[in-house]
Coordinates of C-alpha atoms (C1' of nucleotides) in Angstrom, one line a residue:
Chain A
M11 CA -48.5 -37.9 -0.4
T12 CA -47.0 -35.5 2.1
R13 CA -43.4 -34.7 1.8
Q14 CA -43.0 -33.6 5.4
V15 CA -40.8 -36.5 6.7
H16 CA -38.4 -36.7 3.8
D17 CA -38.4 -32.9 3.0
V18 CA -34.8 -31.7 3.6
T19 CA -36.2 -28.3 4.7
A20 CA -38.5 -29.9 7.3
D21 CA -36.3 -28.6 10.2
A22 CA -35.1 -25.4 8.6
E23 CA -36.7 -22.1 9.4
P24 CA -39.7 -21.7 7.0
A25 CA -38.8 -19.0 4.5
I26 CA -40.7 -15.8 5.3
V27 CA -42.9 -14.5 2.5
D28 CA -42.8 -10.8 1.7
T29 CA -44.8 -9.2 -1.1
V30 CA -44.4 -5.6 -0.1
L31 CA -41.5 -4.5 2.0
G32 CA -38.8 -5.8 -0.3
D33 CA -40.0 -3.6 -3.1
L34 CA -39.8 -0.4 -1.1
A35 CA -36.7 1.6 -1.7
G36 CA -36.9 3.1 1.8
Y37 CA -37.1 -0.2 3.5
R38 CA -34.2 -1.6 1.5
L39 CA -32.1 1.6 2.0
K40 CA -32.6 1.2 5.8
R41 CA -31.5 -2.4 5.7
A42 CA -28.4 -1.5 3.7
Y43 CA -27.5 1.3 6.1
M44 CA -28.1 -0.9 9.1
R45 CA -25.7 -3.4 7.7
I46 CA -22.8 -0.9 7.4
R47 CA -23.5 1.2 10.5
P48 CA -22.3 -1.3 13.2
A49 CA -19.0 -1.7 11.4
A50 CA -18.6 2.1 11.3
G51 CA -19.5 2.4 15.0
Q52 CA -17.0 -0.2 16.0
A53 CA -14.2 1.4 14.0
L54 CA -14.8 4.8 15.5
A55 CA -15.1 3.4 19.1
Q56 CA -11.4 2.5 18.9
D57 CA -10.7 6.2 18.9
G58 CA -13.4 7.0 21.5
L59 CA -15.6 8.6 18.9
R60 CA -19.2 8.1 18.0
V61 CA -20.5 8.7 14.5
V62 CA -21.9 12.2 15.3
G63 CA -18.7 13.2 17.0
F64 CA -16.6 12.1 14.1
S65 CA -18.8 13.9 11.6
C66 CA -18.5 17.1 13.6
L67 CA -14.8 16.8 14.0
S68 CA -14.3 16.0 10.3
L69 CA -16.2 19.1 9.2
I70 CA -14.4 21.3 11.7
V71 CA -11.1 20.1 10.4
D72 CA -12.3 20.8 6.8
N73 CA -13.8 24.2 7.6
P74 CA -11.8 26.2 10.1
A75 CA -13.8 28.8 12.0
I76 CA -17.1 27.1 11.2
V77 CA -19.8 28.0 13.8
Q78 CA -22.3 25.6 15.4
A79 CA -25.3 26.7 13.4
Q80 CA -23.5 26.0 10.1
L81 CA -22.3 22.7 11.4
A82 CA -25.8 21.7 12.6
E83 CA -27.3 22.6 9.2
A84 CA -24.6 20.7 7.3
L85 CA -25.1 17.6 9.3
Q86 CA -28.8 17.9 9.7
I87 CA -28.7 17.9 13.4
E88 CA -30.8 20.2 15.7
R89 CA -28.6 22.8 17.4
P90 CA -29.4 21.7 20.9
N91 CA -28.2 18.2 20.1
L92 CA -24.9 19.5 19.0
V93 CA -23.9 21.2 22.3
L94 CA -22.9 18.2 24.2
V95 CA -21.0 16.7 21.2
I96 CA -19.0 19.9 20.8
D97 CA -18.4 20.1 24.6
D98 CA -16.9 16.7 24.5
L99 CA -14.7 17.4 21.5
E100 CA -13.5 20.6 23.3
Q101 CA -12.9 18.9 26.6
R102 CA -10.8 16.2 24.9
G103 CA -8.6 18.9 23.3
L104 CA -9.6 18.0 19.8
I105 CA -11.2 21.4 19.0
T106 CA -11.2 24.9 20.4
R107 CA -14.0 27.5 20.7
R108 CA -13.1 31.1 20.0
K109 CA -15.5 34.0 20.3
V110 CA -15.9 35.7 17.0
P111 CA -14.9 39.4 17.6
T112 CA -17.3 40.8 15.0
D113 CA -20.3 38.8 16.4
R114 CA -19.9 37.8 20.0
R115 CA -22.9 35.5 19.9
R116 CA -20.9 33.0 17.8
Y117 CA -18.0 30.7 18.5
A118 CA -15.6 29.9 15.7
L119 CA -14.6 26.2 15.9
H120 CA -11.1 25.1 15.1
A121 CA -9.5 21.7 15.2
T122 CA -6.3 21.3 17.2
L123 CA -3.3 19.4 15.8
Q124 CA -4.4 16.5 17.9
G125 CA -7.9 16.8 16.5
R126 CA -6.7 16.8 12.9
R127 CA -4.6 13.8 13.6
L128 CA -7.4 11.9 15.2
R129 CA -9.7 12.8 12.3
D130 CA -7.3 11.4 9.8
R131 CA -6.7 8.2 11.8
A132 CA -10.4 7.6 12.4
A133 CA -11.2 8.3 8.7
D134 CA -8.6 5.7 7.7
R135 CA -10.2 3.2 10.1
L136 CA -13.6 4.0 8.7
R137 CA -12.6 3.5 5.1
R138 CA -11.0 0.2 6.0
A139 CA -14.1 -0.9 7.8
E140 CA -16.3 0.0 4.9
D141 CA -14.0 -1.7 2.4
G142 CA -14.5 -4.9 4.4
L143 CA -18.1 -4.8 3.1
I144 CA -18.0 -2.7 -0.1
A145 CA -15.0 -4.5 -1.5
R146 CA -16.9 -7.7 -1.5
L147 CA -19.3 -6.2 -4.1
A148 CA -18.6 -6.9 -7.8
P149 CA -17.0 -3.8 -9.5
E150 CA -20.2 -3.2 -11.5
D151 CA -22.2 -3.3 -8.3
R152 CA -19.9 -0.8 -6.6
Q153 CA -20.3 1.5 -9.6
A154 CA -24.0 1.1 -9.4
L155 CA -23.9 2.1 -5.7
Q156 CA -21.9 5.2 -6.3
R157 CA -24.1 6.2 -9.2
A158 CA -27.3 5.7 -7.2
L159 CA -26.0 7.6 -4.2
D160 CA -24.9 10.5 -6.5
A161 CA -28.3 10.6 -8.1
L162 CA -30.1 10.6 -4.7
E163 CA -27.9 13.3 -3.4
A164 CA -28.6 15.5 -6.5
L165 CA -32.4 15.5 -5.9
Q166 CA -33.6 18.9 -5.0
D167 CA -35.5 19.7 -1.8
Chain B
M9 CA -8.1 43.7 -5.6
T10 CA -10.7 42.1 -3.4
R11 CA -13.8 40.8 -5.0
Q12 CA -15.9 41.0 -1.8
V13 CA -18.2 43.8 -2.8
H14 CA -19.0 42.7 -6.3
D15 CA -18.9 39.0 -5.6
V16 CA -22.4 37.6 -6.3
T17 CA -21.8 35.0 -3.7
A18 CA -20.9 37.5 -1.0
D19 CA -24.1 37.1 0.9
A20 CA -24.7 33.4 0.1
E21 CA -23.9 30.8 2.6
P22 CA -20.2 29.9 2.2
A23 CA -20.0 26.4 0.7
I24 CA -19.0 23.8 3.3
V25 CA -15.8 21.9 2.4
D26 CA -15.9 18.1 3.0
T27 CA -12.9 15.9 2.2
V28 CA -14.0 12.8 4.0
L29 CA -17.7 12.2 4.8
G30 CA -18.9 12.5 1.2
D31 CA -16.7 9.6 0.2
L32 CA -18.0 7.2 2.9
A33 CA -20.8 4.9 1.6
G34 CA -22.2 4.6 5.1
Y35 CA -22.6 8.3 5.5
R36 CA -24.2 8.7 2.0
L37 CA -26.5 5.7 2.6
K38 CA -27.7 7.3 5.8
R39 CA -28.4 10.6 4.1
A40 CA -30.3 8.9 1.3
Y41 CA -32.4 7.0 3.8
M42 CA -33.1 10.1 5.8
R43 CA -34.4 11.8 2.7
I44 CA -37.0 9.1 2.1
R45 CA -37.9 8.2 5.7
P46 CA -40.0 11.3 6.5
A47 CA -42.1 10.8 3.4
A48 CA -42.8 7.2 4.4
G49 CA -43.7 8.3 7.9
Q50 CA -46.1 10.9 6.7
A51 CA -47.8 8.5 4.3
L52 CA -48.3 5.8 7.0
A53 CA -49.5 8.4 9.6
Q54 CA -52.5 8.9 7.4
D55 CA -53.6 5.4 8.4
G56 CA -52.5 5.8 12.0
L57 CA -49.5 3.5 11.4
R58 CA -45.8 4.0 12.2
V59 CA -43.1 2.3 10.1
V60 CA -42.6 -0.6 12.6
G61 CA -46.3 -1.2 12.9
F62 CA -46.7 -1.3 9.1
S63 CA -43.8 -3.6 8.7
C64 CA -45.2 -6.1 11.2
L65 CA -48.7 -5.9 9.8
S66 CA -47.4 -6.5 6.3
L67 CA -45.4 -9.6 7.2
I68 CA -48.4 -10.9 9.2
V69 CA -50.6 -10.5 6.2
D70 CA -48.0 -12.3 4.0
N71 CA -47.3 -15.1 6.6
P72 CA -50.5 -16.3 8.4
A73 CA -49.7 -17.9 11.7
I74 CA -46.3 -16.4 12.0
V75 CA -45.2 -16.1 15.6
Q76 CA -43.6 -13.1 17.3
A77 CA -40.1 -14.6 17.5
Q78 CA -40.1 -15.2 13.7
L79 CA -41.4 -11.7 13.1
A80 CA -38.7 -10.2 15.4
E81 CA -36.0 -12.0 13.6
A82 CA -37.3 -11.1 10.1
L83 CA -37.5 -7.4 11.0
Q84 CA -34.4 -7.4 13.1
I85 CA -36.3 -6.1 16.1
E86 CA -35.7 -7.3 19.7
R87 CA -38.6 -9.4 20.9
P88 CA -39.4 -7.1 23.9
N89 CA -39.8 -4.1 21.5
L90 CA -42.3 -6.0 19.5
V91 CA -44.8 -6.6 22.3
L92 CA -46.4 -3.1 22.4
V93 CA -46.5 -2.9 18.6
I94 CA -48.4 -6.2 18.4
D95 CA -50.6 -5.2 21.3
D96 CA -51.6 -2.1 19.3
L97 CA -52.3 -3.9 16.1
E98 CA -54.5 -6.4 18.0
Q99 CA -56.4 -3.8 19.9
R100 CA -57.2 -2.0 16.7
G101 CA -58.7 -5.2 15.3
L102 CA -56.0 -5.5 12.5
I103 CA -54.6 -8.8 13.7
T104 CA -55.6 -11.7 16.1
R105 CA -53.5 -13.7 18.5
R106 CA -54.3 -17.5 18.7
K107 CA -52.6 -19.9 21.0
V108 CA -50.9 -22.6 19.0
P109 CA -52.3 -25.9 20.3
T110 CA -49.1 -27.9 19.7
D111 CA -46.9 -25.3 21.5
R112 CA -48.9 -23.2 23.9
R113 CA -46.0 -20.8 24.5
R114 CA -46.6 -19.4 21.1
Y115 CA -49.3 -17.2 19.6
A116 CA -50.0 -17.5 15.9
L117 CA -50.6 -14.1 14.4
H118 CA -53.3 -13.6 11.8
A119 CA -54.4 -10.5 10.0
T120 CA -58.1 -9.7 10.0
L121 CA -59.9 -8.7 6.8
Q122 CA -59.6 -5.1 8.1
G123 CA -55.9 -5.6 8.6
R124 CA -55.4 -6.9 5.1
R125 CA -57.2 -4.0 3.7
L126 CA -55.3 -1.5 5.7
R127 CA -52.0 -3.1 4.7
D128 CA -52.9 -2.8 1.0
R129 CA -54.0 0.8 1.4
A130 CA -51.0 1.8 3.3
A131 CA -48.7 0.0 0.9
D132 CA -50.2 1.9 -2.0
R133 CA -49.7 5.2 -0.2
L134 CA -46.1 4.2 0.6
R135 CA -45.3 3.4 -3.0
R136 CA -46.8 6.7 -4.2
A137 CA -44.8 8.6 -1.6
E138 CA -41.6 6.9 -2.7
D139 CA -42.4 7.5 -6.3
G140 CA -42.6 11.2 -5.6
L141 CA -38.8 10.9 -5.0
I142 CA -37.6 7.9 -6.9
A143 CA -39.5 8.8 -10.1
R144 CA -37.5 11.9 -10.3
L145 CA -34.4 9.9 -10.9
A146 CA -33.3 9.1 -14.4
P147 CA -34.2 5.6 -15.5
E148 CA -30.5 4.6 -15.5
D149 CA -30.1 5.9 -12.0
R150 CA -33.2 4.0 -10.8
Q151 CA -31.7 0.9 -12.3
A152 CA -28.4 1.6 -10.6
L153 CA -30.3 2.0 -7.2
Q154 CA -32.1 -1.3 -7.6
R155 CA -28.8 -3.1 -8.6
A156 CA -26.9 -1.6 -5.7
L157 CA -29.6 -2.6 -3.2
D158 CA -29.8 -6.1 -4.6
A159 CA -26.0 -6.5 -4.3
L160 CA -25.9 -5.1 -0.7
E161 CA -28.7 -7.5 0.3
A162 CA -26.9 -10.5 -1.2
L163 CA -23.8 -9.9 1.0
Q164 CA -23.4 -12.7 3.5
D165 CA -23.3 -12.0 7.2
Chain C
dT18 C1' -32.4 -27.0 30.5
dA19 C1' -34.2 -24.1 26.7
dT20 C1' -37.7 -21.1 24.4
dT21 C1' -41.9 -17.8 24.0
dG22 C1' -43.9 -13.9 25.3
dT23 C1' -43.7 -10.5 28.7
dT24 C1' -42.2 -6.8 32.2
dA25 C1' -39.1 -3.5 33.7
dT26 C1' -35.6 -0.6 32.7
dA27 C1' -32.0 2.0 30.7
dC28 C1' -29.5 4.2 27.2
dT29 C1' -29.3 6.6 22.8
dC30 C1' -31.2 9.6 19.4
dT31 C1' -34.1 13.1 18.1
dA32 C1' -37.3 17.2 18.6
dT33 C1' -39.2 21.5 20.7
dA34 C1' -39.8 25.4 23.8
dA35 C1' -37.7 28.8 26.2
dC36 C1' -33.8 31.2 28.2
dT37 C1' -29.2 34.6 27.8
dA38 C1' -26.4 37.4 25.4
dT39 C1' -25.7 39.6 21.7
dA40 C1' -26.9 41.8 17.1
Chain D
dT4 C1' -37.1 42.1 16.6
dA5 C1' -34.0 38.3 15.3
dT6 C1' -30.1 35.1 15.9
dA7 C1' -26.3 31.9 18.3
dG8 C1' -25.6 29.1 21.8
dT9 C1' -27.6 26.9 25.6
dT10 C1' -30.8 24.5 29.0
dA11 C1' -34.4 21.5 30.1
dT12 C1' -37.3 18.1 28.7
dA13 C1' -40.0 14.9 26.1
dG14 C1' -40.5 11.4 22.9
dA15 C1' -38.9 7.7 19.8
dG16 C1' -36.0 3.9 19.0
dT17 C1' -33.2 0.3 20.8
dA18 C1' -30.9 -2.9 24.1
dT19 C1' -30.5 -6.2 28.1
dA20 C1' -31.9 -8.8 32.3
dA21 C1' -35.2 -11.5 34.4
dC22 C1' -39.7 -13.6 35.1
dA23 C1' -43.8 -17.1 34.2
dA24 C1' -45.6 -20.5 31.3
dT25 C1' -44.5 -24.2 28.5
dA26 C1' -41.5 -27.4 26.0

DNA sequence: TATTGTTATACTCTATAACTATA
DNA sequence: TATAGTTATAGAGTATAACAATA
């Protein structure tokens, strides 16, 4: 009566039952992000960047004279946690800090030519790394992903 | 000629320009997850649980006699990092550890009645917390989200 | 020899209080 | 009195090496 011996799944890992987690959007979003994140990290590591450093550099390139408080708010990073990241970018000659004459508490951040070039190169690598995953989705699924992300971004608060 | 004085946006925060990050699926997925995660954490904290503890408890309820190595693999947590989580659940009377007679290296994990009840209560709270955000999406956007998450999950490797 | 659970440890990420210099 | 950048620090979260017990 038992199928144990002849069951082809006898040696396979027993499938895990999940009646709750798989229905939670938060859990599923985290899993999806965790699948993409390592590829992004590896791509950026080739240029000696981590995700947070690249994000800062990219916004500094796009917003000359941005100050750290604005950067922190845009990236949802606490100001103290930004300091070492900015220090590193500056020491590597990718950005400069210039005291703002009209408010000497602030430093205007500017990307150097080298910083702009590195941003572009790293962004290309990132897009290629993502495409390695996203391009494997069916076109309708890619559309659905873009639509869902747009909608989540548009939520107030 | 300048519009500075009469410009209604003169005092508003200058909009941040972003030519790169907003087009990266990884960055957008992270932002979406970071928007949901605090609500989930708050919901679970009402029952004295953190996300990882709830995830473990939920899979133990769904898979009686699961062992820690299986749990770690299912949740993509390193085994050492599971130990204190399991200790806590056991000390609170939510699960029990029973030595497996046929392989005494392993402990079979079982949820207690109290553990099953807490899982159900916490799962309800989590769903309500998520609905506070997800329900604000248009039905088509919710569908797109489910479709995108399904597709990302189905990707091999 | 390999695996399970465990210990110890380290490294990253994130969060908060408090200082300084400026406003 | 308030704000920008900074310092110090603490807490999560995550990762690896190595051990004892068992297979």
